Coordinates of C-alpha atoms in Angstrom, one line a residue:
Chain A
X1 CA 10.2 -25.2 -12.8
X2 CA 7.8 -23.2 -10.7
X3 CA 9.3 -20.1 -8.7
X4 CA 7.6 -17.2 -6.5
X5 CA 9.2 -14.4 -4.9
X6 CA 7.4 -12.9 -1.8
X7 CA 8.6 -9.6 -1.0
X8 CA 6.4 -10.1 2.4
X9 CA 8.4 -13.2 3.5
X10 CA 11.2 -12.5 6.0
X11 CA 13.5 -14.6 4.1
X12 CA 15.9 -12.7 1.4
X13 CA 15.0 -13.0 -1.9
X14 CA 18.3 -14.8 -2.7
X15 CA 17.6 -17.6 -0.3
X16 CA 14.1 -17.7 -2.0
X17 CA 15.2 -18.5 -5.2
X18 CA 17.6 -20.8 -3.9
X19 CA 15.2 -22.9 -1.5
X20 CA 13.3 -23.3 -4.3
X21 CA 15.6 -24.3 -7.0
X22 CA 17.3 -26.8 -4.6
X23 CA 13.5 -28.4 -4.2
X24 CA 13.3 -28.7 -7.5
X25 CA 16.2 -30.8 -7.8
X26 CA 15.4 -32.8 -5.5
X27 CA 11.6 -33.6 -6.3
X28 CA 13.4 -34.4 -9.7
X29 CA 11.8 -31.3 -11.5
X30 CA 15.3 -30.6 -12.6
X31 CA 17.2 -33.9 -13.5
X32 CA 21.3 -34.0 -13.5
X33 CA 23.5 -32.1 -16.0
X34 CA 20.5 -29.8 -16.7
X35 CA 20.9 -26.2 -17.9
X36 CA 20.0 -23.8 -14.9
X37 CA 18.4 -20.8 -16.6
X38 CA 20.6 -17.9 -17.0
X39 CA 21.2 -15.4 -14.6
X40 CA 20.0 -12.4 -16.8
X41 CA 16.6 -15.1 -17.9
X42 CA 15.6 -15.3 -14.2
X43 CA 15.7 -11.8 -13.2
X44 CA 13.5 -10.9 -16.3
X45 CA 11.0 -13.3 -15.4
X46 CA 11.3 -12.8 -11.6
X47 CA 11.2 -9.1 -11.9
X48 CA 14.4 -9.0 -9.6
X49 CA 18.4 -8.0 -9.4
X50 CA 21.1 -9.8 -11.0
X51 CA 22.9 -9.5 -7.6
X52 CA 20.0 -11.5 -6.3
X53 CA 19.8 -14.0 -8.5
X54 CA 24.0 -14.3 -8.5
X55 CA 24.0 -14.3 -4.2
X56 CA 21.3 -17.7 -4.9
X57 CA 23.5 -19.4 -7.5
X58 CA 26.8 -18.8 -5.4
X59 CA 25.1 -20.7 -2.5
X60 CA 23.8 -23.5 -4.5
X61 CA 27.5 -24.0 -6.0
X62 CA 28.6 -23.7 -2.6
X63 CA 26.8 -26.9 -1.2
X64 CA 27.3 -28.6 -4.2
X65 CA 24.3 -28.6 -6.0
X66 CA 24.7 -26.7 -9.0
X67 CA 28.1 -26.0 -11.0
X68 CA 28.8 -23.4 -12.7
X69 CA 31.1 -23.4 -15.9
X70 CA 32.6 -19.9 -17.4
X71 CA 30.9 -19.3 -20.7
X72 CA 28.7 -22.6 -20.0
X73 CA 26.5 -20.8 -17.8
X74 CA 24.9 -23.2 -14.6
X75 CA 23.8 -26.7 -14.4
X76 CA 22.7 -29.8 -11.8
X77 CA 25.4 -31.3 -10.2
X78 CA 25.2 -34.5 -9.1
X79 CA 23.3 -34.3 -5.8
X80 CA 23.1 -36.9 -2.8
X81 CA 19.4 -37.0 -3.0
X82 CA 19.5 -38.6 0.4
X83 CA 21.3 -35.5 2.0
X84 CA 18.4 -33.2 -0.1
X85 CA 16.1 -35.2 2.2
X86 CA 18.0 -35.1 5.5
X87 CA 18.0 -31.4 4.7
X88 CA 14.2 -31.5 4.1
X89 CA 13.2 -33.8 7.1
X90 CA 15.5 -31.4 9.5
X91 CA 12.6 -28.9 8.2
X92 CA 9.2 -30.9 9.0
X93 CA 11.1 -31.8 12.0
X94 CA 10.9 -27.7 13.0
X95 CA 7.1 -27.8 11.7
X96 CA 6.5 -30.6 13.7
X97 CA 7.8 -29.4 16.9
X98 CA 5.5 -26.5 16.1
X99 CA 2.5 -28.1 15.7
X100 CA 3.2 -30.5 18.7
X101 CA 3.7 -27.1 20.9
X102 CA 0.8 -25.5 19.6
X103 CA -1.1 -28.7 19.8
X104 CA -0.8 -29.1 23.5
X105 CA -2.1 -25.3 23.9
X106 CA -5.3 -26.4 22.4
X107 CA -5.2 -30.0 24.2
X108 CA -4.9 -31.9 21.1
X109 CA -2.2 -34.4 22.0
X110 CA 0.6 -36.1 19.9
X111 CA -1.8 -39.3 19.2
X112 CA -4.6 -36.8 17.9
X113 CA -1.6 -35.2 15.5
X114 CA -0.9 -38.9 13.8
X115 CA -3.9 -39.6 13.4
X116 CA -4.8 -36.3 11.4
X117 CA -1.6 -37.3 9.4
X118 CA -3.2 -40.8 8.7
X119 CA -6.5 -39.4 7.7
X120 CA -4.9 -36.5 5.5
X121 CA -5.2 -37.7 1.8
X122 CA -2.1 -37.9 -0.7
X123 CA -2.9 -36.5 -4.1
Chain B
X1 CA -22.8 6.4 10.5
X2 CA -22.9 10.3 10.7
X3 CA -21.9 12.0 7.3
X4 CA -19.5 14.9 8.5
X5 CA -19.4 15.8 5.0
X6 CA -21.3 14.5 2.1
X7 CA -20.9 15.7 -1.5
X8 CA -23.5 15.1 -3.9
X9 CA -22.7 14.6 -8.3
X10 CA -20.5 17.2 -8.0
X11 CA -19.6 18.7 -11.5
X12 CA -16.6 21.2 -12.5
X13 CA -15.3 22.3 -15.8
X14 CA -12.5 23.7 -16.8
X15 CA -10.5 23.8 -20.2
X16 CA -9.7 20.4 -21.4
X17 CA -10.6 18.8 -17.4
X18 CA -14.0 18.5 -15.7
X19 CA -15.1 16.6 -12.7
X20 CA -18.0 14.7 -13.5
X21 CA -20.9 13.9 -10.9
X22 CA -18.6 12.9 -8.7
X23 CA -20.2 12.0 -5.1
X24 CA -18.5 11.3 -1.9
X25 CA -19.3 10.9 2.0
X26 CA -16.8 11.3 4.9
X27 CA -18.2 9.8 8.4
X28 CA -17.5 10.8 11.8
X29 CA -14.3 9.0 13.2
X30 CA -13.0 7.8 9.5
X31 CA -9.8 8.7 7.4
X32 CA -10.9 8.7 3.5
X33 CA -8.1 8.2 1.3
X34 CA -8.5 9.9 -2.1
X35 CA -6.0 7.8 -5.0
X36 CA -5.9 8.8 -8.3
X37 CA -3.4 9.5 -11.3
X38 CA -1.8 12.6 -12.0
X39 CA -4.2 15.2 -13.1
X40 CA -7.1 12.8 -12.1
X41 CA -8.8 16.0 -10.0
X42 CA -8.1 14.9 -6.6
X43 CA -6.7 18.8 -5.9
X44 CA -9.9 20.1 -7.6
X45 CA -12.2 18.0 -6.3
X46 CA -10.5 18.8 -1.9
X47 CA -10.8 22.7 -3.2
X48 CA -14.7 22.3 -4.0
X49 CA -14.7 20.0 -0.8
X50 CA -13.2 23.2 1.2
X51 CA -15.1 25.5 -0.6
X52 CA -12.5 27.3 -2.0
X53 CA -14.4 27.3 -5.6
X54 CA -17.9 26.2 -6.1
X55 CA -19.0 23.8 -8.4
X56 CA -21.2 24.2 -11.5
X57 CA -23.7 21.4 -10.4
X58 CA -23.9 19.4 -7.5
X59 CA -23.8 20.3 -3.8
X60 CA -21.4 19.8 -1.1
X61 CA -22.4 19.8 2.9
X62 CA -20.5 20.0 5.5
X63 CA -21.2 19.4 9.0
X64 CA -25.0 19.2 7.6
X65 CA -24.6 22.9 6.6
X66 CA -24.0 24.7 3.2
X67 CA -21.4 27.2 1.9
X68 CA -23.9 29.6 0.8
X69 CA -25.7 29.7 4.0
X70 CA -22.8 29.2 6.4
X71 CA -19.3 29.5 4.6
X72 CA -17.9 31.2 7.8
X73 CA -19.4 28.8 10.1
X74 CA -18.0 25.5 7.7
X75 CA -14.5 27.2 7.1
X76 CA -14.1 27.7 10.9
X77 CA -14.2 24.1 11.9
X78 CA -12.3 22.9 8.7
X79 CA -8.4 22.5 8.9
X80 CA -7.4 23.0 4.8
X81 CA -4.1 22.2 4.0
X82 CA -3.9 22.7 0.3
X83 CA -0.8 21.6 -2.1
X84 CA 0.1 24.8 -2.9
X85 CA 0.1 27.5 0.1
X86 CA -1.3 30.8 -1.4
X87 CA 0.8 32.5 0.9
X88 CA 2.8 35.6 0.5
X89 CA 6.0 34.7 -0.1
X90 CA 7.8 37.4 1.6
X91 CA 6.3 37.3 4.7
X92 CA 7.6 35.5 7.7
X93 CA 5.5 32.7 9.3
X94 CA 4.7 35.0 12.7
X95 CA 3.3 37.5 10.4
X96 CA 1.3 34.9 8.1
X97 CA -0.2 33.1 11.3
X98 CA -0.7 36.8 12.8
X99 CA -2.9 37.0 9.4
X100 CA -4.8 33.7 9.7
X101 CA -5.6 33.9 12.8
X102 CA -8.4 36.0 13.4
X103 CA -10.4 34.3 10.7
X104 CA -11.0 31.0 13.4
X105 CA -12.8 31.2 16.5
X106 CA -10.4 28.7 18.2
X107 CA -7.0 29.7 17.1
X108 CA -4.5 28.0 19.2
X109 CA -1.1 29.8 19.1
X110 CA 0.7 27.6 21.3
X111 CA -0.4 24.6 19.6
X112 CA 0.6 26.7 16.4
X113 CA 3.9 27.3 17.6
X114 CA 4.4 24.2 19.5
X115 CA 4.1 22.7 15.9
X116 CA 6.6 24.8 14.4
X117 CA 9.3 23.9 17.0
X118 CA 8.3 20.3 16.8
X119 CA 9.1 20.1 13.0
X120 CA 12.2 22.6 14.1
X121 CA 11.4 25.3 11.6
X122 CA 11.8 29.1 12.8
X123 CA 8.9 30.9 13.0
X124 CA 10.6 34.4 12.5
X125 CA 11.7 32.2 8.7
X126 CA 10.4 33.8 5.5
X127 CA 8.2 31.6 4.0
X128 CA 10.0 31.8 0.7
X129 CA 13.4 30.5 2.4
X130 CA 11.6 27.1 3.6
X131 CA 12.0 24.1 1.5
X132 CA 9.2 22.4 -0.2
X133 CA 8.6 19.3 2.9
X134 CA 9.0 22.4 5.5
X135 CA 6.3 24.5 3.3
X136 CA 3.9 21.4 4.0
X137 CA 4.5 21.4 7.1
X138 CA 3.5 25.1 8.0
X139 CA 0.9 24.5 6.5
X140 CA -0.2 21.1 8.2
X141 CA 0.3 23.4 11.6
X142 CA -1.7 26.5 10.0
X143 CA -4.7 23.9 9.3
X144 CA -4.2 22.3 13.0
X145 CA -3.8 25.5 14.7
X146 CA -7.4 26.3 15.0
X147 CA -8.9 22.8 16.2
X148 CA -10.9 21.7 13.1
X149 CA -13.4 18.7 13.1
X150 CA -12.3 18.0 9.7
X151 CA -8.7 18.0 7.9
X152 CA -8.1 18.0 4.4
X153 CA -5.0 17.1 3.6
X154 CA -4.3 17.7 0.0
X155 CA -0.6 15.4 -0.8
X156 CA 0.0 15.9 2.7
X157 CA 3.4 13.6 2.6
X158 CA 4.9 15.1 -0.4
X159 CA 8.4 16.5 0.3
X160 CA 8.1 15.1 4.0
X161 CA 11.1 13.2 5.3
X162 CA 10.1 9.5 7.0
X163 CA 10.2 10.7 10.4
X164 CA 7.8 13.9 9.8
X165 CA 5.5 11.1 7.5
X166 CA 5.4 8.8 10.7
X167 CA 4.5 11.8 12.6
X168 CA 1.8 12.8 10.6
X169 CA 0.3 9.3 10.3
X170 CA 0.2 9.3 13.7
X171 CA -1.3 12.4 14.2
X172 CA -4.3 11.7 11.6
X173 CA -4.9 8.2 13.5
X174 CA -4.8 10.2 16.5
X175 CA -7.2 13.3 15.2
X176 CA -9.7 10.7 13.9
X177 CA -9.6 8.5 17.5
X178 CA -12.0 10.1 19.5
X179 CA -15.1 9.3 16.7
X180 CA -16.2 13.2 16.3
X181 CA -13.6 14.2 13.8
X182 CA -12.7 13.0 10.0
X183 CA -10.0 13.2 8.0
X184 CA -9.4 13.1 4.3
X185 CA -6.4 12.9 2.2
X186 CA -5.4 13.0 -0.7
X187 CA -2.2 10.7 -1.8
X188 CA 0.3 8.8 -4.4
X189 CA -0.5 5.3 -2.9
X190 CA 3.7 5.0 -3.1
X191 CA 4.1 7.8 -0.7
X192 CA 2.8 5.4 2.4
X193 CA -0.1 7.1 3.2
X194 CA -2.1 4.0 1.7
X195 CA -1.8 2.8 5.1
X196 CA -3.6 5.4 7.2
X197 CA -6.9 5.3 4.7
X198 CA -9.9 2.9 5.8
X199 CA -12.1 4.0 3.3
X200 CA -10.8 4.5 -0.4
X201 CA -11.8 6.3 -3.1
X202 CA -10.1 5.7 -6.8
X203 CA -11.0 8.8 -9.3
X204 CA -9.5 9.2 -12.9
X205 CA -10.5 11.8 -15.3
X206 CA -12.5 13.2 -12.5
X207 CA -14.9 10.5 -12.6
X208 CA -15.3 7.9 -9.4
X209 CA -14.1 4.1 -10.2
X210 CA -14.4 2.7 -6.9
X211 CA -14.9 3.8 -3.2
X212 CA -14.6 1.0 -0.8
X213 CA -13.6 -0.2 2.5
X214 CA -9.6 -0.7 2.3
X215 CA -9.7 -4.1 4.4
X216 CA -12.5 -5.9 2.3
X217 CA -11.1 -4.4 -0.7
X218 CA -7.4 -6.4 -0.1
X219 CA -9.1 -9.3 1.5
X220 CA -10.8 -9.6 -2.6
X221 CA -7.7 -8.8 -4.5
X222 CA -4.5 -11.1 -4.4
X223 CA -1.9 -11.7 -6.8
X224 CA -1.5 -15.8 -7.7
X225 CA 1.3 -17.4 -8.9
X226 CA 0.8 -20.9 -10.4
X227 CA 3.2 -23.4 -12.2
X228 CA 1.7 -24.0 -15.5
X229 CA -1.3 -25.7 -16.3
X230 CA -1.6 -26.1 -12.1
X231 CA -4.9 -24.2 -12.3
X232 CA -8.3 -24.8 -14.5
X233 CA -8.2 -22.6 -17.3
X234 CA -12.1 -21.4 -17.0
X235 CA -9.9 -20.3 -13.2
X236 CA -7.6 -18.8 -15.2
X237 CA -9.6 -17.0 -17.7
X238 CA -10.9 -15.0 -14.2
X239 CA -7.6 -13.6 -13.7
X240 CA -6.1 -10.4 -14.8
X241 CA -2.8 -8.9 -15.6
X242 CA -1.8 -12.0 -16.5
X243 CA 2.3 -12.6 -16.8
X244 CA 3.8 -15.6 -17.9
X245 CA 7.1 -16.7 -17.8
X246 CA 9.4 -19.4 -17.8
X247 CA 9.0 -20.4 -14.2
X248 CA 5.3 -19.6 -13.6
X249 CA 2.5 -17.3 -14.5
X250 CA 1.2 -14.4 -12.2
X251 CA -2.0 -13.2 -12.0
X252 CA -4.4 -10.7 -10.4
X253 CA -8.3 -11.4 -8.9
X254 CA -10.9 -9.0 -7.6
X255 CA -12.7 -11.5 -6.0
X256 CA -10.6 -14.2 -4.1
X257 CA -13.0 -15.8 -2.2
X258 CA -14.7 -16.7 -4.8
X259 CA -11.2 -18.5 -6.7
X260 CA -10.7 -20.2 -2.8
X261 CA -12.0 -23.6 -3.7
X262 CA -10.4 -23.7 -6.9
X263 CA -7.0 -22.9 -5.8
X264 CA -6.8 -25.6 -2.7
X265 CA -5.9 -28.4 -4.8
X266 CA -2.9 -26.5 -6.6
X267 CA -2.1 -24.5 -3.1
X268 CA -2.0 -27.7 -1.0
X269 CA 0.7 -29.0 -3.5
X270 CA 3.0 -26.2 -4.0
X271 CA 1.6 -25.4 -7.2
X272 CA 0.3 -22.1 -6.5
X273 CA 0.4 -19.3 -4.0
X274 CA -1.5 -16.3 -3.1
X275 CA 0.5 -13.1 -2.2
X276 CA -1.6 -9.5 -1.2
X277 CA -2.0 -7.4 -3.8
X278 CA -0.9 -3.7 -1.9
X279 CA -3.5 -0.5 -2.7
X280 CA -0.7 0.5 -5.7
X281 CA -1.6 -3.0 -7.6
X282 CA -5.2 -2.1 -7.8
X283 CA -5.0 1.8 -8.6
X284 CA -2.8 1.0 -11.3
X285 CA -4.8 -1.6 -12.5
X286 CA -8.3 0.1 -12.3
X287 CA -6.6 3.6 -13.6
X288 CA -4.4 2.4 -16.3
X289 CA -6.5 -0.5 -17.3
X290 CA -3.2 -2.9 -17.0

């Protein structure tokens, strides 16, 4: 698993950690029933607060991807994938809007947009 | 560019410290921040800059005149505001600007006082009885209150509260705006006058490291972070202060456009990200070798 913090990014640190995590669940980077790293682990390596790092956990467990077991530390729950992705597509859908809007500043229409995506190479 | 003040391989010794060849220019219209460690010789070298003692070797001029020639002349147009105040303690601040002031030519009392009252501090105080931010400020005000084409500001932030540090970052952008004047200061990159410097200038053991223009400077070093193995390793032999740990590595580069090409593969897929490095990163790195 692969996780930055920004301190320059308007979004809380917590919600950093937590965006992050939740992706890599659902790109499958962390698989079901895996061990979450431990609170005290992640702050070393991220350099941040326990209270931080708690505040990302709590909000995980609260829409149901992780669980966390006294004494057993944190682990994947098992996630809707499908509502990972709604969650995810609500958020190109914002991008999207954005590029559409700052498309038509610069006349480059909706038609010119698709066919930037359909050029743009997977790798 | 005209030099306002240019010092040439300026040497000093003293037991156990020396400044060595250390060279320096301040242009009309810039703000020169001077970074360094403790005991580096930033105080040292702003005292040989304000001619308060001369150097051994080397040669300092200032408004393309020398002390030995023209001390008076130089000192009258200068605006020193040293860390330590050499004032007497017991007198009061009317008395001590009553004693400064006929050594300028255009000492300003209502801008003197105007000052005072601005940072609410009673002139009729004894200097003794002010604390250590409102002892920098008297002395910010003594080094204004004669309208100098050049300030320097030795620490000028330390003991200042954030409004009086926003005030005096604003009045250095402002002293420096009409393109005659120059500032130079002298700072603890933490203490947020990293900001108001365009040119830098890193000393340690009173030698030069770097001197360079603060925005191509950051635009060069950034911090990466990369998932493992995301980047080439000849990339990552390049980097420095390299930290690795069990969700990614972090390091830092000197010279990011030249790691650009490298990085898009891993940026474009989430595997790595650039982040500014801030003025700190790069003093601690150059100073402490880190």
């Amino acid at each position: 698993m692969f996780i930055t913090l920004s301190p320059a990014s308007p979004d809380p640190l917590y919600k950093q950690i937590a965006d992050q995590i939740r992706d890599a669940i659902a790109v499958g980077d962390l698989a079901v029933n895996e061990s979450l790293p431990s609170i005290r682990e992640l702050c070393e390596a991220l350099k941040t607060s326990a209270i931080t790092v708690k505040r990302a956990y709590f909000d995980l467990e609260k829409e149901g991807c992780i669980i966390t077991r006294a004494g057993l530390g944190s682990y994947v729950a098992e996630v809707d994938l499908l509502r990972l992705r709604e969650r995810k597509l609500a958020e190109f859908r914002k991008e999207i809007a954005r590029l559409v809007s700052t498309g038509a500043k610069f006349n480059i229409s909706r038609d010119d947009l698709v066919q930037l995506i359909a050029s743009t190479k997977e790798d | 560019m005209d030099a306002i003040l240019e010092a040439h391989e300026l040497c000093k010794q003293y037991e156990g410290f020396s400044i060595d060849h250390l060279s320096l220019n301040i242009f009309a219209g810039s703000i020169l921040g001077v970074f360094g460690p403790n005991g580096a010789g930033k105080t040292t070298l702003i005292k040989l800059l304000a001619g308060q003692i001369m150097p051994i070797a080397g040669a300092v001029r200032v408004f393309h005149q020398d002390y030995d020639a023209s001390e008076k002349e130089i000192k009258d147009r200068i605006g020193y505001c040293p860390q330590e105040p050499p004032f007497f303690p017991n007198k009061s601040l009317v008395e001590l600007a009553r004693f400064a002031a006929p050594f300028f030519s255009k000492w300003d009392g209502a801008l003197f006082y105007g000052l005072l009252e601005r940072f609410r501090i009673h002139p009729e105080k004894r200097f003794s009885l002010l604390s250590s931010g409102q002892k920098t400020l008297f002395s910010l005000a003594l080094a204004l209150a004669h309208h100098p084409d050049l300030l320097l500001l030795d620490e000028p932030a330390s003991g200042l509260d954030d409004a009086n540090r926003r005030f005096l970052i604003e009045m250095v952008r402002d002293f420096v705006a009409g393109g005659e004047k120059a500032v130079l200061v002298s700072s603890h990159v933490s203490d947020g006058l990293d900001e108001l410097a365009e040119q830098v200038l890193f000393i340690r053991a009173g030698k030069s490291i770097m001197t360079a223009d603060k925005v191509d400077l950051l635009a060069n070093w950034k911090w990466i972070h990369f998932r493992d193995h995301a980047l080439e390793p000849t990339l990552v032999a390049k980097l420095t202060a390299l930290r690795h740990h069990p969700f990614g590595n972090s390091g830092l580069t000197s010279d990011f456009q030249a790691l650009c090409a490298g990085l898009a593969g891993a940026m474009a897929a989430g595997d790595a990200q650039v982040e500014n490095a801030r003025l700190s990163d790069v003093l601690v790195h150059l100073t402490q070798g880190g």
